[in-house]
PDB file of C-alpha atoms in Angstrom:
ATOM      1  CA  MET A  13     -20.841  -7.783 -11.026  1.00  0.00           C
ATOM      2  CA  ALA A  14     -17.308  -8.855 -10.331  1.00  0.00           C
ATOM      3  CA  THR A  15     -16.951 -12.038  -8.283  1.00  0.00           C
ATOM      4  CA  VAL A  16     -14.134 -13.174  -6.086  1.00  0.00           C
ATOM      5  CA  THR A  17     -13.079 -15.858  -8.553  1.00  0.00           C
ATOM      6  CA  SER A  18     -12.137 -13.167 -11.031  1.00  0.00           C
ATOM      7  CA  TYR A  19      -9.519 -11.606  -8.755  1.00  0.00           C
ATOM      8  CA  LEU A  20      -5.844 -12.234  -9.324  1.00  0.00           C
ATOM      9  CA  SER A  21      -4.094 -14.116  -6.547  1.00  0.00           C
ATOM     10  CA  LEU A  22      -2.254 -11.697  -4.287  1.00  0.00           C
ATOM     11  CA  SER A  23       0.638 -14.123  -3.906  1.00  0.00           C
ATOM     12  CA  THR A  24       1.128 -14.607  -7.640  1.00  0.00           C
ATOM     13  CA  LEU A  25       0.151 -11.268  -9.095  1.00  0.00           C
ATOM     14  CA  SER A  26       3.634  -9.795  -8.821  1.00  0.00           C
ATOM     15  CA  GLN A  27       5.025 -12.727 -10.835  1.00  0.00           C
ATOM     16  CA  SER A  28       2.875 -12.011 -13.889  1.00  0.00           C
ATOM     17  CA  SER A  29       4.910 -12.170 -17.072  1.00  0.00           C
ATOM     18  CA  GLN A  30       2.306 -10.572 -19.319  1.00  0.00           C
ATOM     19  CA  THR A  31       2.437  -6.824 -19.122  1.00  0.00           C
ATOM     20  CA  LYS A  32       1.229  -4.013 -21.297  1.00  0.00           C
ATOM     21  CA  ARG A  33       3.944  -1.836 -22.691  1.00  0.00           C
ATOM     22  CA  THR A  34       1.769   1.247 -22.772  1.00  0.00           C
ATOM     23  CA  LEU A  35       0.015   2.438 -19.636  1.00  0.00           C
ATOM     24  CA  SER A  36      -2.640   5.035 -20.206  1.00  0.00           C
ATOM     25  CA  SER A  37      -3.170   5.771 -16.518  1.00  0.00           C
ATOM     26  CA  THR A  38       0.391   5.715 -15.206  1.00  0.00           C
ATOM     27  CA  ARG A  39       3.322   8.045 -15.686  1.00  0.00           C
ATOM     28  CA  LEU A  40       6.774   6.936 -14.741  1.00  0.00           C
ATOM     29  CA  PRO A  41       9.504   9.166 -13.344  1.00  0.00           C
ATOM     30  CA  PHE A  42      11.546   9.031 -16.544  1.00  0.00           C
ATOM     31  CA  PRO A  43      13.569  12.043 -17.711  1.00  0.00           C
ATOM     32  CA  ASN A  44      11.470  14.640 -19.512  1.00  0.00           C
ATOM     33  CA  SER A  45       8.211  13.099 -18.360  1.00  0.00           C
ATOM     34  CA  ASP A  46       5.610  13.834 -15.741  1.00  0.00           C
ATOM     35  CA  SER A  47       5.759  12.133 -12.375  1.00  0.00           C
ATOM     36  CA  PHE A  48       4.259   8.711 -11.868  1.00  0.00           C
ATOM     37  CA  ARG A  49       0.569   8.737 -11.046  1.00  0.00           C
ATOM     38  CA  LEU A  50      -1.335   5.846  -9.495  1.00  0.00           C
ATOM     39  CA  ARG A  51      -4.206   6.867  -7.270  1.00  0.00           C
ATOM     40  CA  PHE A  52      -5.804   4.710  -4.587  1.00  0.00           C
ATOM     41  CA  ASN A  53      -9.247   6.302  -4.378  1.00  0.00           C
ATOM     42  CA  PHE A  54     -10.258   4.962  -0.987  1.00  0.00           C
ATOM     43  CA  SER A  55     -13.670   6.294  -0.139  1.00  0.00           C
ATOM     44  CA  SER A  56     -13.882   8.100   3.169  1.00  0.00           C
ATOM     45  CA  ASN A  57     -15.776  10.948   4.725  1.00  0.00           C
ATOM     46  CA  SER A  58     -14.160  14.209   5.671  1.00  0.00           C
ATOM     47  CA  VAL A  59     -13.215  14.329   9.322  1.00  0.00           C
ATOM     48  CA  GLN A  60     -13.708  18.038   9.831  1.00  0.00           C
ATOM     49  CA  ARG A  61     -16.409  20.508   8.893  1.00  0.00           C
ATOM     50  CA  PHE A  62     -15.452  24.084   8.222  1.00  0.00           C
ATOM     51  CA  ARG A  63     -17.645  27.117   8.681  1.00  0.00           C
ATOM     52  CA  ALA A  64     -16.475  30.524   7.493  1.00  0.00           C
ATOM     53  CA  THR A  65     -17.749  33.868   8.729  1.00  0.00           C
ATOM     54  CA  ASN A  66     -16.926  37.179   7.206  1.00  0.00           C
ATOM     55  CA  SER A  67     -16.868  40.426   9.170  1.00  0.00           C
ATOM     56  CA  PRO A  68     -15.702  43.934   8.263  1.00  0.00           C
ATOM     57  CA  SER A  69     -12.592  43.523  10.425  1.00  0.00           C
ATOM     58  CA  LYS A  70     -11.438  40.011   9.675  1.00  0.00           C
ATOM     59  CA  PHE A  71     -12.143  36.702   7.992  1.00  0.00           C
ATOM     60  CA  VAL A  72     -12.536  33.853  10.470  1.00  0.00           C
ATOM     61  CA  ILE A  73     -12.477  30.128   9.766  1.00  0.00           C
ATOM     62  CA  ARG A  74     -13.968  27.986  12.495  1.00  0.00           C
ATOM     63  CA  CYS A  75     -13.372  24.266  12.711  1.00  0.00           C
ATOM     64  CA  SER A  76     -15.764  21.976  14.533  1.00  0.00           C
ATOM     65  CA  SER A  77     -15.036  18.322  15.211  1.00  0.00           C
ATOM     66  CA  SER A  78     -15.989  15.695  17.736  1.00  0.00           C
ATOM     67  CA  VAL A  79     -12.363  14.597  17.964  1.00  0.00           C
ATOM     68  CA  THR A  80      -9.850  16.882  19.624  1.00  0.00           C
ATOM     69  CA  ASP A  81      -6.355  17.594  18.359  1.00  0.00           C
ATOM     70  CA  ILE A  82      -6.850  15.974  14.965  1.00  0.00           C
ATOM     71  CA  PRO A  83      -3.659  16.428  12.935  1.00  0.00           C
ATOM     72  CA  THR A  84      -3.859  17.717   9.395  1.00  0.00           C
ATOM     73  CA  VAL A  85      -2.839  15.661   6.389  1.00  0.00           C
ATOM     74  CA  SER A  86       0.231  17.855   6.031  1.00  0.00           C
ATOM     75  CA  GLU A  87       1.249  17.126   9.611  1.00  0.00           C
ATOM     76  CA  THR A  88       0.898  13.388   9.074  1.00  0.00           C
ATOM     77  CA  LYS A  89       3.002  13.547   5.899  1.00  0.00           C
ATOM     78  CA  LEU A  90       5.581  15.691   7.694  1.00  0.00           C
ATOM     79  CA  ASN A  91       5.761  13.156  10.535  1.00  0.00           C
ATOM     80  CA  PHE A  92       6.493  10.467   7.975  1.00  0.00           C
ATOM     81  CA  LEU A  93       9.264  12.518   6.356  1.00  0.00           C
ATOM     82  CA  LYS A  94      10.797  13.243   9.757  1.00  0.00           C
ATOM     83  CA  ALA A  95      10.742   9.554  10.693  1.00  0.00           C
ATOM     84  CA  TYR A  96      12.247   8.397   7.395  1.00  0.00           C
ATOM     85  CA  LYS A  97      14.644  10.971   5.956  1.00  0.00           C
ATOM     86  CA  ARG A  98      16.223   8.976   3.144  1.00  0.00           C
ATOM     87  CA  PRO A  99      15.038   9.509  -0.454  1.00  0.00           C
ATOM     88  CA  ILE A 100      12.462   7.030  -1.786  1.00  0.00           C
ATOM     89  CA  PRO A 101      12.407   6.152  -5.521  1.00  0.00           C
ATOM     90  CA  GLY A 102       9.627   8.006  -7.318  1.00  0.00           C
ATOM     91  CA  ILE A 103       7.453   5.029  -8.248  1.00  0.00           C
ATOM     92  CA  TYR A 104       7.255   3.953  -4.591  1.00  0.00           C
ATOM     93  CA  ASN A 105       7.122   7.416  -3.054  1.00  0.00           C
ATOM     94  CA  THR A 106       4.192   8.615  -5.156  1.00  0.00           C
ATOM     95  CA  VAL A 107       1.993   5.684  -4.203  1.00  0.00           C
ATOM     96  CA  LEU A 108       3.046   5.862  -0.553  1.00  0.00           C
ATOM     97  CA  GLN A 109       2.089   9.539  -0.440  1.00  0.00           C
ATOM     98  CA  GLU A 110      -1.308   8.711  -1.965  1.00  0.00           C
ATOM     99  CA  LEU A 111      -1.852   5.915   0.550  1.00  0.00           C
ATOM    100  CA  ILE A 112      -0.883   7.965   3.568  1.00  0.00           C
ATOM    101  CA  VAL A 113      -3.349  10.716   2.627  1.00  0.00           C
ATOM    102  CA  GLN A 114      -6.190   8.237   2.201  1.00  0.00           C
ATOM    103  CA  GLN A 115      -5.343   6.321   5.374  1.00  0.00           C
ATOM    104  CA  HIS A 116      -5.162   9.595   7.309  1.00  0.00           C
ATOM    105  CA  LEU A 117      -8.753  10.316   6.303  1.00  0.00           C
ATOM    106  CA  ILE A 118      -9.810   6.807   7.303  1.00  0.00           C
ATOM    107  CA  LYS A 119      -7.942   6.925  10.634  1.00  0.00           C
ATOM    108  CA  TYR A 120      -9.468  10.197  11.789  1.00  0.00           C
ATOM    109  CA  LYS A 121     -13.067   9.420  10.932  1.00  0.00           C
ATOM    110  CA  LYS A 122     -15.307   9.463  13.991  1.00  0.00           C
ATOM    111  CA  SER A 123     -16.315   5.824  13.441  1.00  0.00           C
ATOM    112  CA  TYR A 124     -12.765   4.501  12.971  1.00  0.00           C
ATOM    113  CA  ARG A 125     -11.548   1.748  15.224  1.00  0.00           C
ATOM    114  CA  TYR A 126      -8.466  -0.366  14.587  1.00  0.00           C
ATOM    115  CA  ASP A 127      -9.058  -4.039  13.861  1.00  0.00           C
ATOM    116  CA  PRO A 128      -6.680  -6.825  12.767  1.00  0.00           C
ATOM    117  CA  VAL A 129      -8.480  -7.511   9.447  1.00  0.00           C
ATOM    118  CA  PHE A 130      -7.873  -3.884   8.492  1.00  0.00           C
ATOM    119  CA  ALA A 131      -4.219  -4.338   9.521  1.00  0.00           C
ATOM    120  CA  LEU A 132      -3.926  -7.485   7.401  1.00  0.00           C
ATOM    121  CA  GLY A 133      -5.315  -5.577   4.438  1.00  0.00           C
ATOM    122  CA  PHE A 134      -2.816  -2.756   4.765  1.00  0.00           C
ATOM    123  CA  VAL A 135       0.128  -5.111   5.317  1.00  0.00           C
ATOM    124  CA  THR A 136      -0.920  -7.012   2.186  1.00  0.00           C
ATOM    125  CA  VAL A 137      -1.063  -3.795   0.147  1.00  0.00           C
ATOM    126  CA  TYR A 138       2.255  -2.541   1.522  1.00  0.00           C
ATOM    127  CA  ASP A 139       4.116  -5.799   0.930  1.00  0.00           C
ATOM    128  CA  GLN A 140       2.822  -6.002  -2.641  1.00  0.00           C
ATOM    129  CA  LEU A 141       3.734  -2.377  -3.290  1.00  0.00           C
ATOM    130  CA  MET A 142       7.244  -2.651  -1.838  1.00  0.00           C
ATOM    131  CA  GLU A 143       8.090  -6.041  -3.295  1.00  0.00           C
ATOM    132  CA  GLY A 144      11.382  -5.724  -5.093  1.00  0.00           C
ATOM    133  CA  TYR A 145      12.448  -2.629  -3.141  1.00  0.00           C
ATOM    134  CA  PRO A 146      16.256  -2.361  -3.258  1.00  0.00           C
ATOM    135  CA  SER A 147      16.772  -2.734   0.501  1.00  0.00           C
ATOM    136  CA  ASP A 148      14.921  -4.995   2.956  1.00  0.00           C
ATOM    137  CA  GLU A 149      16.141  -2.829   5.828  1.00  0.00           C
ATOM    138  CA  ASP A 150      14.765   0.327   4.218  1.00  0.00           C
ATOM    139  CA  ARG A 151      11.478  -1.397   3.425  1.00  0.00           C
ATOM    140  CA  THR A 152      11.036  -2.197   7.123  1.00  0.00           C
ATOM    141  CA  ALA A 153      12.066   1.316   8.174  1.00  0.00           C
ATOM    142  CA  ILE A 154       9.579   2.895   5.759  1.00  0.00           C
ATOM    143  CA  PHE A 155       6.779   0.693   7.135  1.00  0.00           C
ATOM    144  CA  GLN A 156       7.646   1.718  10.683  1.00  0.00           C
ATOM    145  CA  ALA A 157       7.723   5.417   9.770  1.00  0.00           C
ATOM    146  CA  TYR A 158       4.460   5.199   7.824  1.00  0.00           C
ATOM    147  CA  ILE A 159       2.410   3.621  10.623  1.00  0.00           C
ATOM    148  CA  LYS A 160       3.952   5.775  13.344  1.00  0.00           C
ATOM    149  CA  SER A 161       3.083   8.922  11.375  1.00  0.00           C
ATOM    150  CA  LEU A 162      -0.565   7.879  11.829  1.00  0.00           C
ATOM    151  CA  ASN A 163      -0.038   7.513  15.600  1.00  0.00           C
ATOM    152  CA  GLU A 164      -0.430   3.743  15.492  1.00  0.00           C
ATOM    153  CA  ASP A 165       1.801   0.799  16.355  1.00  0.00           C
ATOM    154  CA  PRO A 166       3.611  -0.803  13.377  1.00  0.00           C
ATOM    155  CA  ASP A 167       4.523  -3.869  15.431  1.00  0.00           C
ATOM    156  CA  GLN A 168       0.846  -4.440  16.232  1.00  0.00           C
ATOM    157  CA  TYR A 169       0.031  -4.330  12.518  1.00  0.00           C
ATOM    158  CA  ARG A 170       2.632  -6.974  11.755  1.00  0.00           C
ATOM    159  CA  VAL A 171       1.773  -9.221  14.700  1.00  0.00           C
ATOM    160  CA  ASP A 172      -1.967  -9.133  14.001  1.00  0.00           C
ATOM    161  CA  ALA A 173      -1.488  -9.693  10.272  1.00  0.00           C
ATOM    162  CA  GLN A 174       0.728 -12.722  10.923  1.00  0.00           C
ATOM    163  CA  LYS A 175      -1.745 -14.053  13.487  1.00  0.00           C
ATOM    164  CA  LEU A 176      -4.625 -13.920  11.007  1.00  0.00           C
ATOM    165  CA  GLU A 177      -2.540 -15.414   8.202  1.00  0.00           C
ATOM    166  CA  GLU A 178      -1.490 -18.369  10.355  1.00  0.00           C
ATOM    167  CA  TRP A 179      -5.091 -18.927  11.417  1.00  0.00           C
ATOM    168  CA  ALA A 180      -6.440 -18.741   7.860  1.00  0.00           C
ATOM    169  CA  ARG A 181      -3.919 -21.297   6.560  1.00  0.00           C
ATOM    170  CA  VAL A 182      -5.469 -24.040   8.708  1.00  0.00           C
ATOM    171  CA  GLN A 183      -9.090 -23.164   7.881  1.00  0.00           C
ATOM    172  CA  ASN A 184     -11.374 -24.394   5.137  1.00  0.00           C
ATOM    173  CA  SER A 185     -14.537 -23.119   3.500  1.00  0.00           C
ATOM    174  CA  THR A 186     -16.724 -24.337   6.357  1.00  0.00           C
ATOM    175  CA  SER A 187     -14.631 -23.391   9.381  1.00  0.00           C
ATOM    176  CA  LEU A 188     -13.851 -19.949   7.985  1.00  0.00           C
ATOM    177  CA  VAL A 189     -17.523 -19.017   7.797  1.00  0.00           C
ATOM    178  CA  ASP A 190     -18.527 -20.693  11.071  1.00  0.00           C
ATOM    179  CA  PHE A 191     -16.253 -18.600  13.275  1.00  0.00           C
ATOM    180  CA  SER A 192     -19.195 -17.445  15.409  1.00  0.00           C
ATOM    181  CA  SER A 193     -19.757 -20.954  16.765  1.00  0.00           C
ATOM    182  CA  LYS A 194     -16.127 -21.438  17.829  1.00  0.00           C
ATOM    183  CA  GLU A 195     -13.821 -20.139  20.503  1.00  0.00           C
ATOM    184  CA  GLY A 196     -10.385 -18.727  19.882  1.00  0.00           C
ATOM    185  CA  GLU A 197      -8.450 -15.484  19.618  1.00  0.00           C
ATOM    186  CA  VAL A 198      -9.087 -14.885  15.920  1.00  0.00           C
ATOM    187  CA  GLU A 199     -12.674 -16.099  16.217  1.00  0.00           C
ATOM    188  CA  GLY A 200     -13.124 -13.492  18.954  1.00  0.00           C
ATOM    189  CA  ILE A 201     -11.713 -10.797  16.673  1.00  0.00           C
ATOM    190  CA  LEU A 202     -14.154 -11.716  13.906  1.00  0.00           C
ATOM    191  CA  LYS A 203     -17.078 -11.836  16.356  1.00  0.00           C
ATOM    192  CA  ASP A 204     -16.199  -8.351  17.567  1.00  0.00           C
ATOM    193  CA  ILE A 205     -16.139  -7.062  13.979  1.00  0.00           C
ATOM    194  CA  ALA A 206     -19.492  -8.691  13.250  1.00  0.00           C
ATOM    195  CA  GLU A 207     -21.021  -7.115  16.354  1.00  0.00           C
ATOM    196  CA  ARG A 208     -19.702  -3.660  15.564  1.00  0.00           C
ATOM    197  CA  ALA A 209     -20.604  -3.869  11.858  1.00  0.00           C
ATOM    198  CA  GLY A 210     -24.086  -5.094  12.738  1.00  0.00           C
ATOM    199  CA  GLY A 211     -24.603  -2.181  15.103  1.00  0.00           C
ATOM    200  CA  LYS A 212     -23.095   0.225  12.555  1.00  0.00           C
ATOM    201  CA  VAL A 213     -21.780   2.366  15.395  1.00  0.00           C
ATOM    202  CA  GLU A 214     -18.052   1.674  15.815  1.00  0.00           C
ATOM    203  CA  PHE A 215     -17.260   0.071  12.480  1.00  0.00           C
ATOM    204  CA  SER A 216     -15.742   2.003   9.599  1.00  0.00           C
ATOM    205  CA  TYR A 217     -15.600  -0.013   6.396  1.00  0.00           C
ATOM    206  CA  SER A 218     -12.631   0.629   4.109  1.00  0.00           C
ATOM    207  CA  ARG A 219     -10.864  -0.945   1.172  1.00  0.00           C
ATOM    208  CA  PHE A 220      -8.086  -2.152   3.465  1.00  0.00           C
ATOM    209  CA  PHE A 221     -10.694  -4.201   5.322  1.00  0.00           C
ATOM    210  CA  ALA A 222     -11.935  -5.692   2.036  1.00  0.00           C
ATOM    211  CA  ILE A 223      -8.387  -6.677   1.049  1.00  0.00           C
ATOM    212  CA  GLY A 224      -7.760  -8.227   4.454  1.00  0.00           C
ATOM    213  CA  LEU A 225     -10.944 -10.259   4.103  1.00  0.00           C
ATOM    214  CA  PHE A 226      -9.904 -11.493   0.678  1.00  0.00           C
ATOM    215  CA  ARG A 227      -6.481 -12.448   2.014  1.00  0.00           C
ATOM    216  CA  LEU A 228      -8.170 -14.707   4.579  1.00  0.00           C
ATOM    217  CA  LEU A 229     -10.154 -16.395   1.805  1.00  0.00           C
ATOM    218  CA  GLU A 230      -7.051 -16.826  -0.325  1.00  0.00           C
ATOM    219  CA  LEU A 231      -4.998 -18.420   2.446  1.00  0.00           C
ATOM    220  CA  ALA A 232      -7.860 -20.772   3.345  1.00  0.00           C
ATOM    221  CA  ASN A 233      -8.266 -21.790  -0.327  1.00  0.00           C
ATOM    222  CA  ALA A 234     -11.908 -20.753  -0.044  1.00  0.00           C
ATOM    223  CA  MET A 235     -12.298 -18.296  -2.899  1.00  0.00           C
ATOM    224  CA  GLU A 236     -15.681 -19.418  -4.215  1.00  0.00           C
ATOM    225  CA  PRO A 237     -18.218 -16.583  -4.564  1.00  0.00           C
ATOM    226  CA  ALA A 238     -20.656 -18.436  -2.314  1.00  0.00           C
ATOM    227  CA  ILE A 239     -18.097 -18.564   0.505  1.00  0.00           C
ATOM    228  CA  LEU A 240     -17.425 -14.861   0.235  1.00  0.00           C
ATOM    229  CA  GLU A 241     -21.148 -14.170   0.372  1.00  0.00           C
ATOM    230  CA  LYS A 242     -21.547 -16.293   3.510  1.00  0.00           C
ATOM    231  CA  LEU A 243     -18.554 -14.693   5.197  1.00  0.00           C
ATOM    232  CA  CYS A 244     -19.838 -11.193   4.442  1.00  0.00           C
ATOM    233  CA  ALA A 245     -23.218 -12.140   5.885  1.00  0.00           C
ATOM    234  CA  ALA A 246     -21.574 -13.560   9.026  1.00  0.00           C
ATOM    235  CA  LEU A 247     -19.561 -10.349   9.454  1.00  0.00           C
ATOM    236  CA  ASN A 248     -22.521  -8.072   8.644  1.00  0.00           C
ATOM    237  CA  VAL A 249     -20.633  -6.329   5.818  1.00  0.00           C
ATOM    238  CA  ASN A 250     -21.889  -5.486   2.341  1.00  0.00           C
ATOM    239  CA  LYS A 251     -20.691  -8.026  -0.246  1.00  0.00           C
ATOM    240  CA  ARG A 252     -21.327  -5.586  -3.087  1.00  0.00           C
ATOM    241  CA  SER A 253     -18.845  -3.147  -1.553  1.00  0.00           C
ATOM    242  CA  ILE A 254     -16.311  -5.952  -1.086  1.00  0.00           C
ATOM    243  CA  ASP A 255     -16.646  -7.022  -4.725  1.00  0.00           C
ATOM    244  CA  ARG A 256     -16.275  -3.460  -5.988  1.00  0.00           C
ATOM    245  CA  ASP A 257     -13.252  -2.605  -3.858  1.00  0.00           C
ATOM    246  CA  LEU A 258     -11.391  -5.821  -4.573  1.00  0.00           C
ATOM    247  CA  ASP A 259     -11.888  -5.298  -8.298  1.00  0.00           C
ATOM    248  CA  VAL A 260     -10.459  -1.773  -8.036  1.00  0.00           C
ATOM    249  CA  TYR A 261      -7.544  -3.051  -5.961  1.00  0.00           C
ATOM    250  CA  ARG A 262      -6.801  -5.789  -8.479  1.00  0.00           C
ATOM    251  CA  ASN A 263      -6.672  -3.283 -11.329  1.00  0.00           C
ATOM    252  CA  LEU A 264      -4.472  -0.840  -9.428  1.00  0.00           C
ATOM    253  CA  LEU A 265      -2.065  -3.525  -8.289  1.00  0.00           C
ATOM    254  CA  SER A 266      -1.850  -4.899 -11.809  1.00  0.00           C
ATOM    255  CA  LYS A 267      -0.916  -1.445 -13.120  1.00  0.00           C
ATOM    256  CA  LEU A 268       1.681  -1.119 -10.387  1.00  0.00           C
ATOM    257  CA  VAL A 269       3.281  -4.418 -11.423  1.00  0.00           C
ATOM    258  CA  GLN A 270       3.407  -3.211 -15.021  1.00  0.00           C
ATOM    259  CA  ALA A 271       4.905   0.106 -13.960  1.00  0.00           C
ATOM    260  CA  LYS A 272       7.603  -1.638 -11.932  1.00  0.00           C
ATOM    261  CA  GLU A 273       8.569  -3.739 -14.919  1.00  0.00           C
ATOM    262  CA  LEU A 274       8.776  -0.677 -17.136  1.00  0.00           C
ATOM    263  CA  LEU A 275      10.880   1.073 -14.531  1.00  0.00           C
ATOM    264  CA  LYS A 276      13.215  -1.927 -14.333  1.00  0.00           C
ATOM    265  CA  GLU A 277      13.622  -1.887 -18.118  1.00  0.00           C
ATOM    266  CA  TYR A 278      14.460   1.818 -17.979  1.00  0.00           C
ATOM    267  CA  VAL A 279      17.043   1.308 -15.206  1.00  0.00           C
ATOM    268  CA  ASP A 280      18.629  -1.587 -17.127  1.00  0.00           C
ATOM    269  CA  ARG A 281      18.869   0.513 -20.293  1.00  0.00           C
ATOM    270  CA  GLU A 282      20.486   3.402 -18.424  1.00  0.00           C
ATOM    271  CA  LYS A 283      22.944   1.041 -16.769  1.00  0.00           C
ATOM    272  CA  LYS A 284      23.874  -0.428 -20.134  1.00  0.00           C
ATOM    273  CA  LYS A 285      24.391   3.062 -21.600  1.00  0.00           C
ATOM    274  CA  ARG A 286      26.673   4.020 -18.721  1.00  0.00           C
ATOM    275  CA  GLU A 287      28.719   0.874 -19.231  1.00  0.00           C
ATOM    276  CA  GLU A 288      29.017   1.562 -22.962  1.00  0.00           C
ATOM    277  CA  ARG A 289      30.154   5.127 -22.285  1.00  0.00           C
ATOM    278  CA  SER A 290      32.720   3.948 -19.769  1.00  0.00           C
ATOM    279  CA  GLU A 291      34.389   1.510 -22.202  1.00  0.00           C
ATOM    280  CA  PRO A 292      36.066   4.219 -24.368  1.00  0.00           C
ATOM    281  CA  GLN A 293      37.191   5.997 -21.198  1.00  0.00           C
ATOM    282  CA  LYS A 294      38.787   2.803 -19.920  1.00  0.00           C
ATOM    283  CA  ALA A 295      40.469   2.253 -23.278  1.00  0.00           C
ATOM    284  CA  ASN A 296      41.808   5.807 -23.338  1.00  0.00           C
ATOM    285  CA  GLY A 297      43.081   5.383 -19.809  1.00  0.00           C
ATOM    286  CA  ALA A 298      44.896   2.199 -20.740  1.00  0.00           C
ATOM    287  CA  ILE A 299      46.485   3.852 -23.792  1.00  0.00           C
ATOM    288  CA  SER A 300      47.595   6.852 -21.757  1.00  0.00           C
ATOM    289  CA  LYS A 301      49.101   4.582 -19.144  1.00  0.00           C
ATOM    290  CA  CYS A 302      50.916   2.576 -21.802  1.00  0.00           C
ATOM    291  CA  LEU A 303      52.321   5.711 -23.448  1.00  0.00           C
ATOM    292  CA  GLY A 304      53.394   7.010 -20.093  1.00  0.00           C
ATOM    293  CA  GLU A 305      55.298   3.807 -19.394  1.00  0.00           C
ATOM    294  CA  GLN A 306      56.995   3.969 -22.790  1.00  0.00           C
ATOM    295  CA  GLN A 307      58.139   7.529 -22.132  1.00  0.00           C
ATOM    296  CA  PHE A 308      59.502   6.439 -18.754  1.00  0.00           C
ATOM    297  CA  TYR A 309      61.541   3.591 -20.231  1.00  0.00           C
ATOM    298  CA  SER A 310      62.846   5.791 -23.032  1.00  0.00           C
ATOM    299  CA  LEU A 311      64.418   8.226 -20.570  1.00  0.00           C
TER     300      LEU A 311
END
């Protein structure tokens, strides 16, 4: 079973210098190649149940759900495209589209309820994914459009994530686990999660939650397997699920880092080729200009 000590540090993973040159599970948006594929297989239950009835006159599809006015995945994706209309490079866009589909399914589950640890997990994933994006302004705008397309507040995500990060930085292995015996805003958040997870009524576990939990451990320098086990017990969440999902996340993020490096190499090669092609054109232009001047002076 994977343990927390085997996970790559989220803050250092993107700086890895050792990358594989051949990726069996990724496809980059290079010319004459298929589109980049990197799937985040977040487990979630379907929100809606469909029942079809067939009659001689017409075919009817009935949809039953305990939540009213649930948007479709297509509507959520369309909302995102309406909110951010600029083109997004393929390697980023493909993963963002995968994430938004999976988070849509999580968001509209009956048991879903927003919590700051979930927000911290998503912010961590997003920041790792978009690290190195050409424009900081666009990176912020994409984040805003993404969260708003899910009918949630992007500012709340950022504020809550920062709040938890600041709290975790001043914790240690003992204080992190003993949140239930203390008073404070973040302690109250964790107590609420523990109560809901223990009751298994208004708590919807997801991989974003697992990543947020690991981020707390990382910032508190409390990454021993025993500490993770104690924290999971205090929060009433399944450690086996946490281990599994963090291992999957580590592998996916590692592949994304490799893909980004390959994409950078491709862009650099294309830039160099363009520069090489432009040199003869510049030389020809200079010669033509020189000949033109000579003809002028000879008149």
